[in-house]
Structure formats: structure tokens, C-alpha cells
mmCIF file of N, CA and C in Angstrom:
data_model
loop_
_atom_site.group_PDB
_atom_site.id
_atom_site.type_symbol
_atom_site.label_atom_id
_atom_site.label_comp_id
_atom_site.label_asym_id
_atom_site.label_seq_id
_atom_site.Cartn_x
_atom_site.Cartn_y
_atom_site.Cartn_z
ATOM 1 N N MET A 284 0.818 -1.199 0.000
ATOM 2 C CA MET A 284 0.000 0.000 0.000
ATOM 3 C C MET A 284 0.861 1.262 0.000
ATOM 4 N N GLU A 285 1.939 1.238 0.800
ATOM 5 C CA GLU A 285 2.797 2.413 0.875
ATOM 6 C C GLU A 285 3.474 2.680 -0.470
ATOM 7 N N HIS A 286 3.864 1.616 -1.168
ATOM 8 C CA HIS A 286 4.503 1.761 -2.475
ATOM 9 C C HIS A 286 3.543 2.416 -3.468
ATOM 10 N N ASP A 287 2.277 2.039 -3.434
ATOM 11 C CA ASP A 287 1.291 2.624 -4.343
ATOM 12 C C ASP A 287 1.112 4.116 -4.078
ATOM 13 N N THR A 288 1.150 4.509 -2.812
ATOM 14 C CA THR A 288 0.990 5.917 -2.457
ATOM 15 C C THR A 288 2.169 6.731 -2.972
ATOM 16 N N LYS A 289 3.389 6.217 -2.756
ATOM 17 C CA LYS A 289 4.581 6.928 -3.219
ATOM 18 C C LYS A 289 4.607 7.020 -4.739
ATOM 19 N N THR A 290 4.236 5.958 -5.412
ATOM 20 C CA THR A 290 4.208 5.961 -6.870
ATOM 21 C C THR A 290 3.205 6.982 -7.383
ATOM 22 N N GLY A 291 2.041 7.052 -6.742
ATOM 23 C CA GLY A 291 1.031 8.033 -7.151
ATOM 24 C C GLY A 291 1.502 9.454 -6.948
ATOM 25 N N ILE A 292 2.201 9.693 -5.850
ATOM 26 C CA ILE A 292 2.719 11.042 -5.579
ATOM 27 C C ILE A 292 3.766 11.425 -6.613
ATOM 28 N N VAL A 293 4.654 10.497 -6.933
ATOM 29 C CA VAL A 293 5.700 10.778 -7.925
ATOM 30 C C VAL A 293 5.084 11.027 -9.295
ATOM 31 N N LYS A 294 4.109 10.226 -9.676
ATOM 32 C CA LYS A 294 3.467 10.403 -10.988
ATOM 33 C C LYS A 294 2.738 11.734 -11.072
ATOM 34 N N SER A 295 2.016 12.090 -10.020
ATOM 35 C CA SER A 295 1.291 13.364 -10.069
ATOM 36 C C SER A 295 2.246 14.544 -10.017
ATOM 37 N N GLY A 296 3.319 14.406 -9.251
ATOM 38 C CA GLY A 296 4.320 15.472 -9.204
ATOM 39 C C GLY A 296 4.998 15.687 -10.538
ATOM 40 N N SER A 297 5.350 14.589 -11.208
ATOM 41 C CA SER A 297 5.999 14.727 -12.513
ATOM 42 C C SER A 297 5.017 15.276 -13.550
ATOM 43 N N ALA A 298 3.751 14.928 -13.441
ATOM 44 C CA ALA A 298 2.753 15.470 -14.369
ATOM 45 C C ALA A 298 2.629 16.979 -14.187
ATOM 46 N N TRP A 299 2.607 17.441 -12.933
ATOM 47 C CA TRP A 299 2.515 18.888 -12.690
ATOM 48 C C TRP A 299 3.771 19.605 -13.155
ATOM 49 N N LEU A 300 4.925 18.963 -13.011
ATOM 50 C CA LEU A 300 6.169 19.558 -13.501
ATOM 51 C C LEU A 300 6.109 19.740 -15.016
ATOM 52 N N LEU A 301 5.606 18.744 -15.715
ATOM 53 C CA LEU A 301 5.481 18.854 -17.170
ATOM 54 C C LEU A 301 4.487 19.938 -17.565
ATOM 55 N N VAL A 302 3.430 20.109 -16.798
ATOM 56 C CA VAL A 302 2.457 21.173 -17.074
ATOM 57 C C VAL A 302 3.115 22.536 -16.910
ATOM 58 N N VAL A 303 3.903 22.704 -15.854
ATOM 59 C CA VAL A 303 4.590 23.981 -15.622
ATOM 60 C C VAL A 303 5.586 24.254 -16.745
ATOM 61 N N ILE A 304 6.329 23.233 -17.156
ATOM 62 C CA ILE A 304 7.300 23.400 -18.243
ATOM 63 C C ILE A 304 6.582 23.778 -19.540
ATOM 64 N N ALA A 305 5.465 23.150 -19.824
ATOM 65 C CA ALA A 305 4.709 23.475 -21.033
ATOM 66 C C ALA A 305 4.156 24.900 -20.965
ATOM 67 N N ASP A 306 3.758 25.349 -19.769
ATOM 68 C CA ASP A 306 3.264 26.719 -19.621
ATOM 69 C C ASP A 306 4.365 27.748 -19.868
ATOM 70 N N LEU A 307 5.611 27.369 -19.625
ATOM 71 C CA LEU A 307 6.732 28.272 -19.885
ATOM 72 C C LEU A 307 7.060 28.356 -21.372
ATOM 73 N N GLY A 308 6.461 27.516 -22.166
ATOM 74 C CA GLY A 308 6.685 27.550 -23.611
ATOM 75 C C GLY A 308 7.756 26.588 -24.078
ATOM 76 N N ILE A 309 8.157 25.651 -23.240
ATOM 77 C CA ILE A 309 9.178 24.681 -23.611
ATOM 78 C C ILE A 309 8.477 23.460 -24.187
ATOM 79 N N LYS A 310 8.618 23.295 -25.486
ATOM 80 C CA LYS A 310 7.914 22.198 -26.144
ATOM 81 C C LYS A 310 8.857 21.219 -26.848
ATOM 82 N N SER A 311 10.153 21.577 -26.930
ATOM 83 C CA SER A 311 11.102 20.686 -27.599
ATOM 84 C C SER A 311 12.450 20.777 -26.896
ATOM 85 N N TRP A 312 13.354 19.878 -27.279
ATOM 86 C CA TRP A 312 14.683 19.891 -26.680
ATOM 87 C C TRP A 312 15.454 21.147 -27.079
ATOM 88 N N GLY A 313 15.150 21.695 -28.240
ATOM 89 C CA GLY A 313 15.780 22.956 -28.647
ATOM 90 C C GLY A 313 15.401 24.087 -27.715
ATOM 91 N N ASP A 314 14.137 24.096 -27.277
ATOM 92 C CA ASP A 314 13.697 25.100 -26.309
ATOM 93 C C ASP A 314 14.397 24.922 -24.961
ATOM 94 N N VAL A 315 14.586 23.670 -24.567
ATOM 95 C CA VAL A 315 15.302 23.396 -23.315
ATOM 96 C C VAL A 315 16.735 23.902 -23.409
ATOM 97 N N ALA A 316 17.390 23.631 -24.539
ATOM 98 C CA ALA A 316 18.769 24.078 -24.724
ATOM 99 C C ALA A 316 18.859 25.601 -24.713
ATOM 100 N N ALA A 317 17.906 26.256 -25.369
ATOM 101 C CA ALA A 317 17.911 27.714 -25.397
ATOM 102 C C ALA A 317 17.691 28.292 -24.001
ATOM 103 N N MET A 318 16.794 27.685 -23.235
ATOM 104 C CA MET A 318 16.544 28.174 -21.884
ATOM 105 C C MET A 318 17.770 27.984 -20.989
ATOM 106 N N LEU A 319 18.422 26.832 -21.094
ATOM 107 C CA LEU A 319 19.619 26.595 -20.300
ATOM 108 C C LEU A 319 20.761 27.527 -20.706
ATOM 109 N N ALA A 320 20.884 27.816 -22.010
ATOM 110 C CA ALA A 320 21.914 28.747 -22.473
ATOM 111 C C ALA A 320 21.650 30.148 -21.933
ATOM 112 N N ALA A 321 20.399 30.563 -21.934
ATOM 113 C CA ALA A 321 20.053 31.886 -21.401
ATOM 114 C C ALA A 321 20.317 31.947 -19.901
ATOM 115 N N LEU A 322 19.991 30.885 -19.183
ATOM 116 C CA LEU A 322 20.234 30.839 -17.749
ATOM 117 C C LEU A 322 21.727 30.882 -17.443
ATOM 118 N N TYR A 323 22.524 30.141 -18.205
ATOM 119 C CA TYR A 323 23.976 30.142 -18.023
ATOM 120 C C TYR A 323 24.560 31.517 -18.320
ATOM 121 N N SER A 324 24.071 32.171 -19.365
ATOM 122 C CA SER A 324 24.539 33.525 -19.686
ATOM 123 C C SER A 324 24.207 34.498 -18.562
ATOM 124 N N LEU A 325 23.033 34.360 -17.993
ATOM 125 C CA LEU A 325 22.641 35.213 -16.875
ATOM 126 C C LEU A 325 23.554 34.998 -15.672
ATOM 127 N N VAL A 326 23.896 33.749 -15.385
ATOM 128 C CA VAL A 326 24.803 33.453 -14.277
ATOM 129 C C VAL A 326 26.174 34.072 -14.529
ATOM 130 N N LEU A 327 26.672 33.988 -15.756
ATOM 131 C CA LEU A 327 27.964 34.584 -16.080
ATOM 132 C C LEU A 327 27.942 36.102 -15.940
ATOM 133 N N LEU A 328 26.844 36.733 -16.355
ATOM 134 C CA LEU A 328 26.722 38.183 -16.208
ATOM 135 C C LEU A 328 26.681 38.596 -14.740
ATOM 136 N N ILE A 329 25.959 37.843 -13.933
ATOM 137 C CA ILE A 329 25.900 38.156 -12.500
ATOM 138 C C ILE A 329 27.271 37.980 -11.862
ATOM 139 N N GLU A 330 27.988 36.928 -12.241
ATOM 140 C CA GLU A 330 29.334 36.718 -11.697
ATOM 141 C C GLU A 330 30.261 37.867 -12.084
ATOM 142 N N TRP A 331 30.191 38.304 -13.338
ATOM 143 C CA TRP A 331 31.029 39.409 -13.791
ATOM 144 C C TRP A 331 30.707 40.689 -13.018
ATOM 145 N N ALA A 332 29.410 40.978 -12.854
ATOM 146 C CA ALA A 332 29.004 42.186 -12.128
ATOM 147 C C ALA A 332 29.456 42.117 -10.671
ATOM 148 N N TRP A 333 29.412 40.957 -10.070
ATOM 149 C CA TRP A 333 29.856 40.819 -8.682
ATOM 150 C C TRP A 333 31.354 41.066 -8.575
ATOM 151 N N LYS A 334 32.142 40.440 -9.459
ATOM 152 C CA LYS A 334 33.595 40.567 -9.365
ATOM 153 C C LYS A 334 34.084 41.959 -9.728
ATOM 154 N N ARG A 335 33.491 42.573 -10.744
ATOM 155 C CA ARG A 335 34.005 43.848 -11.259
ATOM 156 C C ARG A 335 33.356 45.082 -10.648
ATOM 157 N N ILE A 336 32.121 44.968 -10.193
ATOM 158 C CA ILE A 336 31.400 46.160 -9.739
ATOM 159 C C ILE A 336 31.047 46.083 -8.260
ATOM 160 N N ALA A 337 30.262 45.077 -7.886
ATOM 161 C CA ALA A 337 29.698 45.038 -6.536
ATOM 162 C C ALA A 337 30.757 44.755 -5.471
ATOM 163 N N ARG A 338 31.591 43.755 -5.648
ATOM 164 C CA ARG A 338 32.555 43.404 -4.612
ATOM 165 C C ARG A 338 33.529 44.535 -4.303
ATOM 166 N N PRO A 339 34.120 45.211 -5.305
ATOM 167 C CA PRO A 339 35.003 46.332 -4.957
ATOM 168 C C PRO A 339 34.291 47.450 -4.169
ATOM 169 N N ILE A 340 33.029 47.701 -4.507
ATOM 170 C CA ILE A 340 32.275 48.720 -3.765
ATOM 171 C C ILE A 340 32.060 48.260 -2.328
ATOM 172 N N PHE A 341 31.661 47.006 -2.146
ATOM 173 C CA PHE A 341 31.429 46.487 -0.794
ATOM 174 C C PHE A 341 32.711 46.472 0.029
ATOM 175 N N GLU A 342 33.850 46.131 -0.619
ATOM 176 C CA GLU A 342 35.131 46.138 0.085
ATOM 177 C C GLU A 342 35.529 47.556 0.470
ATOM 178 N N ALA A 343 35.285 48.523 -0.416
ATOM 179 C CA ALA A 343 35.646 49.920 -0.126
ATOM 180 C C ALA A 343 34.843 50.482 1.048
ATOM 181 N N HIS A 344 33.604 50.078 1.172
ATOM 182 C CA HIS A 344 32.767 50.546 2.273
ATOM 183 C C HIS A 344 32.980 49.743 3.550
ATOM 184 N N GLY A 345 33.717 48.642 3.467
ATOM 185 C CA GLY A 345 33.974 47.818 4.636
ATOM 186 C C GLY A 345 32.847 46.868 4.990
ATOM 187 N N TRP A 346 31.922 46.663 4.056
ATOM 188 C CA TRP A 346 30.793 45.769 4.312
ATOM 189 C C TRP A 346 31.207 44.305 4.266
ATOM 190 N N ILE A 347 32.249 43.988 3.483
ATOM 191 C CA ILE A 347 32.791 42.634 3.449
ATOM 192 C C ILE A 347 34.301 42.732 3.557
ATOM 193 N N ALA A 348 34.931 41.645 4.003
ATOM 194 C CA ALA A 348 36.384 41.635 4.162
ATOM 195 C C ALA A 348 37.052 41.623 2.783
ATOM 196 N N PRO A 349 38.129 42.383 2.651
ATOM 197 C CA PRO A 349 38.838 42.380 1.368
ATOM 198 C C PRO A 349 39.446 41.013 1.072
ATOM 199 N N ARG A 350 39.587 40.731 -0.211
ATOM 200 C CA ARG A 350 40.220 39.481 -0.623
ATOM 201 C C ARG A 350 41.695 39.531 -0.270
ATOM 202 N N LYS A 351 42.236 38.382 0.058
ATOM 203 C CA LYS A 351 43.666 38.301 0.307
ATOM 204 C C LYS A 351 44.368 38.153 -1.031
ATOM 205 N N ARG A 352 45.280 39.051 -1.294
ATOM 206 C CA ARG A 352 46.022 39.011 -2.558
ATOM 207 C C ARG A 352 47.126 37.983 -2.456
ATOM 208 N N ARG A 353 47.346 37.272 -3.532
ATOM 209 C CA ARG A 353 48.425 36.291 -3.561
ATOM 210 C C ARG A 353 49.734 36.997 -3.838
ATOM 211 N N HIS A 354 50.756 36.557 -3.150
ATOM 212 C CA HIS A 354 52.085 37.123 -3.372
ATOM 213 C C HIS A 354 52.925 36.094 -4.104
ATOM 214 N N ILE A 355 53.437 36.487 -5.245
ATOM 215 C CA ILE A 355 54.279 35.593 -6.034
ATOM 216 C C ILE A 355 55.723 35.867 -5.645
ATOM 217 N N GLU A 356 56.356 34.840 -5.105
ATOM 218 C CA GLU A 356 57.731 34.992 -4.674
ATOM 219 C C GLU A 356 58.641 34.891 -5.883
ATOM 220 N N THR A 357 59.487 35.867 -6.028
ATOM 221 C CA THR A 357 60.404 35.869 -7.170
ATOM 222 C C THR A 357 61.807 35.499 -6.695
ATOM 223 N N THR A 358 62.524 34.868 -7.567
ATOM 224 C CA THR A 358 63.908 34.492 -7.256
ATOM 225 C C THR A 358 64.820 35.328 -8.133
ATOM 226 N N GLY A 359 66.063 35.276 -7.807
ATOM 227 C CA GLY A 359 67.032 36.023 -8.592
ATOM 228 C C GLY A 359 67.210 35.450 -9.984
ATOM 229 N N HIS A 360 67.912 36.179 -10.803
ATOM 230 C CA HIS A 360 68.135 35.756 -12.181
ATOM 231 C C HIS A 360 68.917 34.453 -12.206
ATOM 232 N N GLY A 361 68.373 33.434 -12.827
ATOM 233 C CA GLY A 361 69.061 32.158 -12.968
ATOM 234 C C GLY A 361 68.785 31.185 -11.843
ATOM 235 N N ASP A 362 68.170 31.630 -10.750
ATOM 236 C CA ASP A 362 67.851 30.725 -9.652
ATOM 237 C C ASP A 362 66.591 29.937 -9.965
ATOM 238 N N LEU A 363 66.632 28.658 -9.670
ATOM 239 C CA LEU A 363 65.450 27.840 -9.870
ATOM 240 C C LEU A 363 64.980 27.262 -8.570
#
């Protein structure tokens, strides 16, 4: 009996998921690919804005701790 209940819940949940996806206008795999590409582009834009714009402003105001800069140790000429 418990297995039947879980199976029914999973089936109805997946049916509602498909209804929501269809309401978004996704009707083919090409639409899925386009939506994922747009989502990935949005994530990249947000990351760029955070690194180049928001984080330096937040660090300047002291709202977040500044990043620790890496120090590259240099050796003399010819030293390995």
C-alpha cells in the first residue's frame, strides 16, 4: 500500500512539472537548450558584475572583508 501511495505522488508530481514546463513555452529539446543557455549567460553576467562592480564597492565601504592578494615569490636571475 505504501509503495502505491509513493508511486502516485511521484506520478502526479511529474505530471505537474510537465504542465509547468509546457506553460513556460518549452515544447522541444531545442527550447530546453535555449533556456539553459540563457540561464547560463545570466549566471555569467551576474558573476562578472559581482567581481568587477559590486565586490570592490562592498570592500571599499567595509561591508565585506577584502580578498587576500596572492604574493608571487620571485627568485634572482638564474635561480630555480
